[in-house]
Short mmCIF file of C-alpha atoms and ligand atoms in Angstrom, two decimals:
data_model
loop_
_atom_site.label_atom_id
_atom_site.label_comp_id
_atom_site.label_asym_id
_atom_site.label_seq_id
_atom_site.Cartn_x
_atom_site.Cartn_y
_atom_site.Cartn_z
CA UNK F 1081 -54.56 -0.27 1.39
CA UNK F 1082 -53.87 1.65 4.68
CA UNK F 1083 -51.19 -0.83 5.79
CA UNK F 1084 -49.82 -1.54 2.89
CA UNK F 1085 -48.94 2.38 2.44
CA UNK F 1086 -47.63 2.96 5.59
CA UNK F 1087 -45.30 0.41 4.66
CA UNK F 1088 -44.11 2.15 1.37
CA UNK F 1089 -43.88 5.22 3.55
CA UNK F 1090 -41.47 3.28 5.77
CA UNK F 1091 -39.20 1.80 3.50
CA UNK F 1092 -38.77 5.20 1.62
CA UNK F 1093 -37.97 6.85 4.92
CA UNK F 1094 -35.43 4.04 5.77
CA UNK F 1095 -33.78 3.82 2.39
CA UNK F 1096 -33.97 7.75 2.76
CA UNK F 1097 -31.79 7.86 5.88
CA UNK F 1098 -30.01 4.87 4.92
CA UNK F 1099 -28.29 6.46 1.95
CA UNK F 1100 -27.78 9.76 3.73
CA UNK F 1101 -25.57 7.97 6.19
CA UNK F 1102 -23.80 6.23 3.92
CA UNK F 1103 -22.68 9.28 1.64
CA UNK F 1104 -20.80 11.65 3.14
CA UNK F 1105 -19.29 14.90 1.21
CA UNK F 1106 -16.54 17.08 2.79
CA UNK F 1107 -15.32 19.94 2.10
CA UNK F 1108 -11.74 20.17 1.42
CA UNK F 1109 -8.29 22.66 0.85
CA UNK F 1110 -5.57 21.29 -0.76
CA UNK F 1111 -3.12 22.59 -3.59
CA UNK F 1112 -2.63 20.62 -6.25
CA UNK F 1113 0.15 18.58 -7.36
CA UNK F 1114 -0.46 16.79 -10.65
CA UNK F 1115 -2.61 16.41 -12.88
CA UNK F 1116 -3.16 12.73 -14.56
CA UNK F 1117 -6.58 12.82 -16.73
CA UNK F 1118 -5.66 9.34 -18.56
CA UNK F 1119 -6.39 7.49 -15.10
CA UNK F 1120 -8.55 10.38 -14.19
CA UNK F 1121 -6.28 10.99 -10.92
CA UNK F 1122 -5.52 14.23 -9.49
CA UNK F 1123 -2.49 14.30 -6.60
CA UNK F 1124 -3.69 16.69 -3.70
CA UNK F 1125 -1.61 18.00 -1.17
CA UNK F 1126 -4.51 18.09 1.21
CA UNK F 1127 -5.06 19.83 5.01
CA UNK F 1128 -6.61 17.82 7.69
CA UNK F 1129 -10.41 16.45 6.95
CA UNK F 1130 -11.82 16.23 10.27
CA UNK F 1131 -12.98 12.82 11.18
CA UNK F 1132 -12.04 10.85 7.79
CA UNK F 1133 -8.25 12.07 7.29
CA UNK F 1134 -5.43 13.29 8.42
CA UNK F 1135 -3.12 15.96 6.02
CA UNK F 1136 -1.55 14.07 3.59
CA UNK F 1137 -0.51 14.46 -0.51
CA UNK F 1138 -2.26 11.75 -1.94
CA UNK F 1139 -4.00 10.54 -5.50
CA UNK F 1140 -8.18 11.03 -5.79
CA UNK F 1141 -10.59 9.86 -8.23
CA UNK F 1142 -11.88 12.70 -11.00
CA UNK F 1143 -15.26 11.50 -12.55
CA UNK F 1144 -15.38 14.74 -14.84
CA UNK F 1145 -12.87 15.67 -16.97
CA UNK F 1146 -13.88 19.63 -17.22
CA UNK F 1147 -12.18 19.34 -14.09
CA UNK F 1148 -8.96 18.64 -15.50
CA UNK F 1149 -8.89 22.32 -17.73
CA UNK F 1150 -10.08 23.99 -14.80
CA UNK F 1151 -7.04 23.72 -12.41
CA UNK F 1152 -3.76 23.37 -12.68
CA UNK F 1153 -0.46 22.09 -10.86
CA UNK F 1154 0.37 24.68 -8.23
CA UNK F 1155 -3.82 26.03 -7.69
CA UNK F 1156 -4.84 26.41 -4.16
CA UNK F 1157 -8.33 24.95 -3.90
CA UNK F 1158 -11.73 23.89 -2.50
CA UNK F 1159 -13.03 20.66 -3.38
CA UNK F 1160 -15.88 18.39 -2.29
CA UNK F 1161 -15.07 15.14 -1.46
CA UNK F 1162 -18.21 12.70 -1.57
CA UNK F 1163 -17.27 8.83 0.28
CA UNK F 1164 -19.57 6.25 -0.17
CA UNK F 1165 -18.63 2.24 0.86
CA UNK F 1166 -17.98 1.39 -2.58
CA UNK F 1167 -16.27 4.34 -3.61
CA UNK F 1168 -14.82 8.23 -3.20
CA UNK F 1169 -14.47 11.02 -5.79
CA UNK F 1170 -13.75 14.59 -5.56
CA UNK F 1171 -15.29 17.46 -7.72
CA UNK F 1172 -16.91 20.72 -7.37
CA UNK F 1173 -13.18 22.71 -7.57
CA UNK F 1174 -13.17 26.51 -6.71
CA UNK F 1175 -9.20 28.25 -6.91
CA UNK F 1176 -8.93 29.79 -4.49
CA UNK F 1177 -5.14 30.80 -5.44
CA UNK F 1178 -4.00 30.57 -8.59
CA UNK F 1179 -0.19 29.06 -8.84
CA UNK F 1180 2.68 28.48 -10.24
CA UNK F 1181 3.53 24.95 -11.70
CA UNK F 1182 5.76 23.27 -9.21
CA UNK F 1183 9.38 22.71 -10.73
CA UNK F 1184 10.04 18.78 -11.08
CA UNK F 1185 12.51 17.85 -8.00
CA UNK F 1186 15.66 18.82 -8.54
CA UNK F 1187 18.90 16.46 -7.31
CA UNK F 1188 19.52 18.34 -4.29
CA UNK F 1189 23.17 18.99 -3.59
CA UNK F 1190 24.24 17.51 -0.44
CA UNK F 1191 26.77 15.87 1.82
CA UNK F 1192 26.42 12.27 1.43
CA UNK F 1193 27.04 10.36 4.62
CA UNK F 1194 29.34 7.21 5.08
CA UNK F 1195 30.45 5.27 7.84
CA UNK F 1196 30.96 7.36 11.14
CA UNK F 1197 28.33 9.94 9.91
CA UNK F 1198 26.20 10.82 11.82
CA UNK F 1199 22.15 10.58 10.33
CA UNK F 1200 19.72 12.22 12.51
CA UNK F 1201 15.70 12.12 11.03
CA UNK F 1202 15.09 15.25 12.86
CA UNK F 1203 12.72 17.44 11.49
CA UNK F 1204 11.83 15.29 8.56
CA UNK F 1205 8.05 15.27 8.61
CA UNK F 1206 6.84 11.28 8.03
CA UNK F 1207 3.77 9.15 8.99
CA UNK F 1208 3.89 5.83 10.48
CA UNK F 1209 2.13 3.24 8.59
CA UNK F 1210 -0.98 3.50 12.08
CA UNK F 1211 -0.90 7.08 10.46
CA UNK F 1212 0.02 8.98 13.35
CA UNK F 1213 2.94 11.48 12.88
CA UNK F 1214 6.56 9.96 13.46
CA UNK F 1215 8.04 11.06 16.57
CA UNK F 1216 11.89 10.86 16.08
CA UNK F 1217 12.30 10.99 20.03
CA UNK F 1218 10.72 7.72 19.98
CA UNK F 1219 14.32 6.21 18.63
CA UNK F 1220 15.93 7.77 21.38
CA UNK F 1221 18.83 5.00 23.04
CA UNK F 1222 17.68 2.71 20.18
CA UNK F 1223 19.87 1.47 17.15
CA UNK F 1224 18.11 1.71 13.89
CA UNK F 1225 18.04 -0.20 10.71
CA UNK F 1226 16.87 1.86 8.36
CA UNK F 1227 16.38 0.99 4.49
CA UNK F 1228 14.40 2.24 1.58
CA UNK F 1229 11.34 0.10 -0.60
CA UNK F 1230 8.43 0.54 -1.52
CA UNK F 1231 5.36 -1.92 -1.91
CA UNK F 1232 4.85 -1.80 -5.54
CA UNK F 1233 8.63 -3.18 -6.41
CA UNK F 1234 8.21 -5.69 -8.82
CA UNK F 1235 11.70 -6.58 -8.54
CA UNK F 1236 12.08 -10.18 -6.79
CA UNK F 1237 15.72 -9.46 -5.73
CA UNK F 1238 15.16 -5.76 -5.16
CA UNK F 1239 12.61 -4.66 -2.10
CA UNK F 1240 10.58 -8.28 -1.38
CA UNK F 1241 14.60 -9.35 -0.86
CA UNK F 1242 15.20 -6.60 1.39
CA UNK F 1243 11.88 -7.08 3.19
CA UNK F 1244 12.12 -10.95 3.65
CA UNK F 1245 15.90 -9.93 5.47
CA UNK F 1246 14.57 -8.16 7.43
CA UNK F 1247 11.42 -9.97 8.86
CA UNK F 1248 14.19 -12.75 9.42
CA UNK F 1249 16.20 -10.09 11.31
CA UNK F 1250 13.26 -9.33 13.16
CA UNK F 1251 12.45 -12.95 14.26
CA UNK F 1252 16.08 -13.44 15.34
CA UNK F 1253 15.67 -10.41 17.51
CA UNK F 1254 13.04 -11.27 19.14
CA UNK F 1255 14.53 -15.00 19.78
CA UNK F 1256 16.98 -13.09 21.56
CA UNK F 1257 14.25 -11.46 23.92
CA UNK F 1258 15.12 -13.71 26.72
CA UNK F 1259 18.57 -12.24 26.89
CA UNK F 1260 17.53 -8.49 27.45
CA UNK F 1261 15.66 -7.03 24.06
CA UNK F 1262 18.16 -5.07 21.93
CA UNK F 1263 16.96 -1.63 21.95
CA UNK F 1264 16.82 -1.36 18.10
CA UNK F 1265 13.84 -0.30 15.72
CA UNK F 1266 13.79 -1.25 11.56
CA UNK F 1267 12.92 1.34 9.71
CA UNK F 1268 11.25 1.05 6.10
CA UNK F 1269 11.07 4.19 4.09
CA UNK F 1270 9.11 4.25 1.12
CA UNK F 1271 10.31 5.89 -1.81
CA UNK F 1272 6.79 5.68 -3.85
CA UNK F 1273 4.78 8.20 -1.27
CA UNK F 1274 2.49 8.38 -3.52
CA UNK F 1275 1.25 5.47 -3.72
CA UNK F 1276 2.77 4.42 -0.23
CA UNK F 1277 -0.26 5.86 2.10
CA UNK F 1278 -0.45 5.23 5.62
CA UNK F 1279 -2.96 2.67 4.39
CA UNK F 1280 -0.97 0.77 2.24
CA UNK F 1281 1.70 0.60 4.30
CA UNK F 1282 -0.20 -0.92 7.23
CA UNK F 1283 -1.49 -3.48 5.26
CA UNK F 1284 2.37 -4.01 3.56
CA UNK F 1285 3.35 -4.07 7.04
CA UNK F 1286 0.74 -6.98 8.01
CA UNK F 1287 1.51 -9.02 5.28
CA UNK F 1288 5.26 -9.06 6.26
CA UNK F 1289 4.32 -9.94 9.96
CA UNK F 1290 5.72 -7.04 11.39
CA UNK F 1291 5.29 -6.29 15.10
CA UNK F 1292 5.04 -2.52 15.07
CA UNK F 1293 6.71 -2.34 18.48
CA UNK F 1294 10.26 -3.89 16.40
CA UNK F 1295 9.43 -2.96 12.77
CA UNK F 1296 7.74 0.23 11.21
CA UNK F 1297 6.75 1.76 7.67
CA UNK F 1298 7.23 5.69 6.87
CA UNK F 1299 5.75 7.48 4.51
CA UNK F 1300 6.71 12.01 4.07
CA UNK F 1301 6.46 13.84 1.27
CA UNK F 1302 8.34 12.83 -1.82
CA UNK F 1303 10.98 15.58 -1.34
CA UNK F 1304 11.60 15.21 1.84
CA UNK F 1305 11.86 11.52 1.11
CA UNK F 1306 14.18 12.30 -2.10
CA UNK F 1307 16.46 14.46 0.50
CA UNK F 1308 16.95 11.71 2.63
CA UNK F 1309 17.61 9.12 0.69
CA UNK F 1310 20.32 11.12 -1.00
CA UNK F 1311 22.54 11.71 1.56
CA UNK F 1312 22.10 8.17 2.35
CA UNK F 1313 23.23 7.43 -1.30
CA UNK F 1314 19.85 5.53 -2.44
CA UNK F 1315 19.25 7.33 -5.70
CA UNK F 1316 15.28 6.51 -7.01
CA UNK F 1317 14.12 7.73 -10.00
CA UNK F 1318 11.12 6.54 -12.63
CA UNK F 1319 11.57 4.46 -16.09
CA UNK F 1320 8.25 4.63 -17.92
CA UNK F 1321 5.93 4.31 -15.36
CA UNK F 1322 8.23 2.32 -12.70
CA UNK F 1323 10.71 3.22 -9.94
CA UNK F 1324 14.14 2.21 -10.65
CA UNK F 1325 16.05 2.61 -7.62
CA UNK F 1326 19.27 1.40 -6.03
CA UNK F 1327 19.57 0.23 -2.77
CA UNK F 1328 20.77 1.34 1.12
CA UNK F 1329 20.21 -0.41 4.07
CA UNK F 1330 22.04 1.98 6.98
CA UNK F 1331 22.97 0.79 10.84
CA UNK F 1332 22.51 3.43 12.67
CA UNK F 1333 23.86 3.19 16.71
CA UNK F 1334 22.13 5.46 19.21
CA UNK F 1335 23.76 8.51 19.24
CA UNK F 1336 23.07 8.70 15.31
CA UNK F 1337 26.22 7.23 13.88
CA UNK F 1338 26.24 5.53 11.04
CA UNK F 1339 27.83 2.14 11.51
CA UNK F 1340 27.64 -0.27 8.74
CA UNK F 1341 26.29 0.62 5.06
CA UNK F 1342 25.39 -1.64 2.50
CA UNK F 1343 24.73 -0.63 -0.77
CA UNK F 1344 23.26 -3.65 -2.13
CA UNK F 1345 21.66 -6.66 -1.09
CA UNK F 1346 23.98 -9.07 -0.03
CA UNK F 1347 24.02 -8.63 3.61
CA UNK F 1348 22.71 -11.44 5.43
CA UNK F 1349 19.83 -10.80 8.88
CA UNK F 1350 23.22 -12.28 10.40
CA UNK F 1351 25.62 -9.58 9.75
CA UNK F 1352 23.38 -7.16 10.97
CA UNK F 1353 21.87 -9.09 13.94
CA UNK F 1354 25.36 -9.19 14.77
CA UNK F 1355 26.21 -5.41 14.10
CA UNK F 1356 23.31 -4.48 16.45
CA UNK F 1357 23.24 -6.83 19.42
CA UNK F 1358 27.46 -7.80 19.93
CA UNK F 1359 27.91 -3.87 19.97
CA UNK F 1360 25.17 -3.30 22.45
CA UNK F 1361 27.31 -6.03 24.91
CA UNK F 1362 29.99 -3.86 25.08
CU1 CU X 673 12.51 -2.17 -5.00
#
């Protein structure tokens, strides 16, 4: 009997311990961006959560729908976040700020740029698909391809054209590796931030073979993104439930001017392996 209870005593310990390290619960500020209570998704604007996440606006999972009537778009708030391997959630919501609902993004107004612009990405706040912060010094003396997607398209001649372009412009620059490396960096912007985490991008980014040194995956926040894209002309914007968008694929040289711009698909890894690497000979 004696053994055979210490043994029960064991195993409850163990399973004991072994859940508590396997749930975790944070505590969390963020200020809410929308509220979706048919897929029982809230989008957070979240601040930092210290050894699981950096700050990012992103979807979470809403078991309860009282919830749903107890904050609204624009609330500052407290939430718990509990992780487990299988799954995360949030709940337990305290406003701390009431707010106003955020106006849907406007067009905004500006300059769009054209051949002999120049496009700086200066203080436009984006994450690299590792999730570390992008550091626009990091392009300094480089050329830059730069082009909009995102991983959801489901259009075959849309973004997995535009992607498959460029991993054959990336192969042909790296061919041309024994000759000197071109100083250039590819740029993919997505215009689906929402969806497009740091996450999913890496794993985008895998699946299209991309050496991160070459090739790299931004995500920001959708208005900064909107900005962006429209002075670079790429106009996105949603049709029941999908993003229609049209496309831009920019070459930018290294001091920021805008050298070729195609506003469609129909350039060829080619034309712009020859845009980047004949220019850097002279
Ligand atoms: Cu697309």
């Amino acid at each position: 009997m004696r053994p055979f209870l210490f043994i029960t005593l064991v195993l409850f310990f163990s399973l004991l311990l072994h859940g508590a390290e396997e749930k975790r619960q944070y505590l969390v500020l963020g200020t809410i961006r929308e509220l979706h209570p048919e897929s029982r998704e809230m989008i957070i604007k979240h601040e930092a959560i210290p050894g699981y996440m950096d700050a990012m606006v992103m979807p979470f999972t809403v078991k309860e729908d009282r919830w749903f009537k107890e904050v609204r778009p624009g609330d500052e708030v407290r939430f718990s976040l509990e992780v487990t391997p299988k799954e995360d959630h949030i709940s337990k919501f305290e406003v701390l700020r009431r707010g106003q609902p955020q106006q849907p993004d406007t067009k905004t107004k500006v300059a769009k740029i054209k051949v002999g612009s120049t496009l700086s990405l200066a203080g436009i706040p984006m994450k690299e698909q590792d999730g570390r912060d992008f550091d626009v010094s990091s392009l300094a003396g480089r050329s830059v391809v730069l082009s909009f997607f995102f991983t959801r398209c489901p259009s075959p001649e849309m973004c997995p054209l535009l992607v498959a372009k460029l991993g054959a412009l990336q192969k042909a620059l790296k061919a041309h590796t024994d000759e000197g490396a071109p100083a250039v960096t590819l740029l993919c912007i997505t215009i689906d931030p929402l969806n497009d985490t740091p996450k999913v991008l890496k794993s985008y980014s895998k699946a299209c073979q991309a050496d991160p040194k070459l090739w790299r995956f931004l995500t920001g926040s959708l208005p900064d993104i909107r900005s962006l894209a429209s002075r670079c002309g790429a106009d996105f914007w949603e049709d029941g439930g999908l993003i229609n968008h049209t496309l831009r694929t920019l070459v930018i040289d290294p001091n920021g001017k805008v050298r070729r711009l195609y506003t469609d698909n129909r350039w060829t890894s080619e034309d712009l392996f020859e845009s980047i690497v004949i220019r850097e000979k002279r």
